[in-house]
Coordinates of C-alpha atoms in Angstrom, one line a residue:
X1 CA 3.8 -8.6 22.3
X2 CA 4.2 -7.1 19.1
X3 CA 6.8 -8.2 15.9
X4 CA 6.8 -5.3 13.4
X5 CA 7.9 -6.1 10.1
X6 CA 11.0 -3.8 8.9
X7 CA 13.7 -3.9 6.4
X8 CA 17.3 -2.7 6.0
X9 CA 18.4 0.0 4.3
X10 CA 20.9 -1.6 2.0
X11 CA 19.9 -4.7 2.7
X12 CA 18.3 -5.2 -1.0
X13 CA 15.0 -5.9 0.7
X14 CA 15.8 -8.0 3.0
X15 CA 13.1 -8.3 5.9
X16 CA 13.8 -8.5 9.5
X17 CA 11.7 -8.4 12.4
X18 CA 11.1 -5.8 15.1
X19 CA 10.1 -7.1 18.2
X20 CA 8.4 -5.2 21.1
X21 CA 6.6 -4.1 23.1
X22 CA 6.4 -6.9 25.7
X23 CA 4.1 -7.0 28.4
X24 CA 2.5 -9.5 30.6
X25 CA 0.8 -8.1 33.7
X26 CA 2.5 -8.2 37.3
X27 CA 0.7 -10.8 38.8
X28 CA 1.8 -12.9 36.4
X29 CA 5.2 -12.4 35.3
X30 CA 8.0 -15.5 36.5
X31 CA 5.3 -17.8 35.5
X32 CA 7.1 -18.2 32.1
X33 CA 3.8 -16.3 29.8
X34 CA 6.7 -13.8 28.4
X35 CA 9.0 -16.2 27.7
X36 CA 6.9 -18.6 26.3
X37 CA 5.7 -15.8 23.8
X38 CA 9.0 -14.9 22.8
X39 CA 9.4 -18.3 21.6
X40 CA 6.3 -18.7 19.7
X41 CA 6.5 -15.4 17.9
X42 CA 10.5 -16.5 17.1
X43 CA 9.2 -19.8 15.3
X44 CA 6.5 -17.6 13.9
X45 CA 8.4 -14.9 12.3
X46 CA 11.2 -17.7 11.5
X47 CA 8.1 -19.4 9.0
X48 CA 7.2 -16.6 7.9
X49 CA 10.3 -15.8 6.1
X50 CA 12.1 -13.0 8.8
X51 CA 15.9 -13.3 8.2
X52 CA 16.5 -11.9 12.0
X53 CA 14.7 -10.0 14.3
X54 CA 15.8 -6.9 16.7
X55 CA 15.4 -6.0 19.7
X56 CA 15.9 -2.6 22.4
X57 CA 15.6 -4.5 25.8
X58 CA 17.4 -6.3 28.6
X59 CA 20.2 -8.5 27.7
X60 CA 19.6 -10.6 30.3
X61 CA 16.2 -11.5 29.0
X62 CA 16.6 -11.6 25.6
X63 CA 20.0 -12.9 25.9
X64 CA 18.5 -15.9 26.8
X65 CA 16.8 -16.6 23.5
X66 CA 19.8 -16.0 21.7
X67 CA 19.8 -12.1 21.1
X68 CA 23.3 -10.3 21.3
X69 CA 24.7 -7.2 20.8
X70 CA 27.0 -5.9 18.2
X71 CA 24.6 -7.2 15.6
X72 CA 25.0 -6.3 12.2
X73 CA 22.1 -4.3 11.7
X74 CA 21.9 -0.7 13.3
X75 CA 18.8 1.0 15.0
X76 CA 17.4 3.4 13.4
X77 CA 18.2 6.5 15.5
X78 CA 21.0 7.0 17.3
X79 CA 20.9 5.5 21.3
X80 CA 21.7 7.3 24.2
X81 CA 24.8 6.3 26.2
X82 CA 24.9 3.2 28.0
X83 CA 21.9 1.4 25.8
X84 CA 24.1 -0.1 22.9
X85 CA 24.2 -3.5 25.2
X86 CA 20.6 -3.2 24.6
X87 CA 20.2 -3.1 21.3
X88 CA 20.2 -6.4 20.1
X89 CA 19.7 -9.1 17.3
X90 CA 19.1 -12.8 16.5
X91 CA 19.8 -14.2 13.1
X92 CA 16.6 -16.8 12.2
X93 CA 17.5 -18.0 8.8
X94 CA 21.4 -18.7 9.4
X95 CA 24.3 -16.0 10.0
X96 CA 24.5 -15.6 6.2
X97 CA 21.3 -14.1 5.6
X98 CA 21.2 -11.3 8.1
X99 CA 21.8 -7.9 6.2
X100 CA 24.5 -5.2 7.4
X101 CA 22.7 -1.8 7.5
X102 CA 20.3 0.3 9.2
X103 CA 16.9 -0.9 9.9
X104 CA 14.2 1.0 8.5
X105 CA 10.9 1.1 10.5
X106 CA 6.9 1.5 9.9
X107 CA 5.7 4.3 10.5
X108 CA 4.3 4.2 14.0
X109 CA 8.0 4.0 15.2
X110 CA 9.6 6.9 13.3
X111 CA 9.7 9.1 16.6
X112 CA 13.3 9.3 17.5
X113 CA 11.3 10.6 21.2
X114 CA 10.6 6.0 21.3
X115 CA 14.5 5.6 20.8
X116 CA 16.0 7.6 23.2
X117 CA 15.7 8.3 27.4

């Protein structure tokens, strides 16, 4: 599992937190590893100051821990159709805090190829 760091544009630096990719191998997936992840890197990037983090993934997984679509901050390349229930966010400092903008990623994920099918 991997949380990027990322900010909006227009968000006056505001930082929010990217989160994939997450894997846990076959034989043990439904044993609760993934979830359990999830929630530790949550608290994790919660301490560390991350006003929300984002997410391109299932809704029903990541609904789960609180992610929802229509969030205020926008991906940073345009999705195909059918994936805007996928993107998704979670506020972790309070509804307040979470900037309206695009998010701006590091450079490893500035391949609009990673956003679309």
């Amino acid at each position: 599992m991997v949380f990027s760091r990322c900010i909006v544009a227009g968000g006056h630096g505001a930082e929010v937190s990217l989160l994939g990719p997450l894997c846990v191998t076959p034989i043990r997936q439904k044993s609760g590893i993934g979830s359990a992840l999830v929630r530790e890197g949550l608290a994790r990037e919660k301490a560390d100051g991350s006003s929300a983090c984002v997410v391109l993934g299932d809704p029903g997984y990541y609904g789960r821990f609180g992610f929802e679509a229509g969030h205020r901050i926008t991906p940073p390349y345009p999705l195909p159709a059918g994936w805007s229930a996928a993107w998704q966010g979670l506020s972790l400092q309070g509804a307040d805090n979470v900037p309206d903008g695009q998010l701006e990623v590091p450079w490893p994920w500035r391949q609009e190829a990673y956003w679309s099918a």
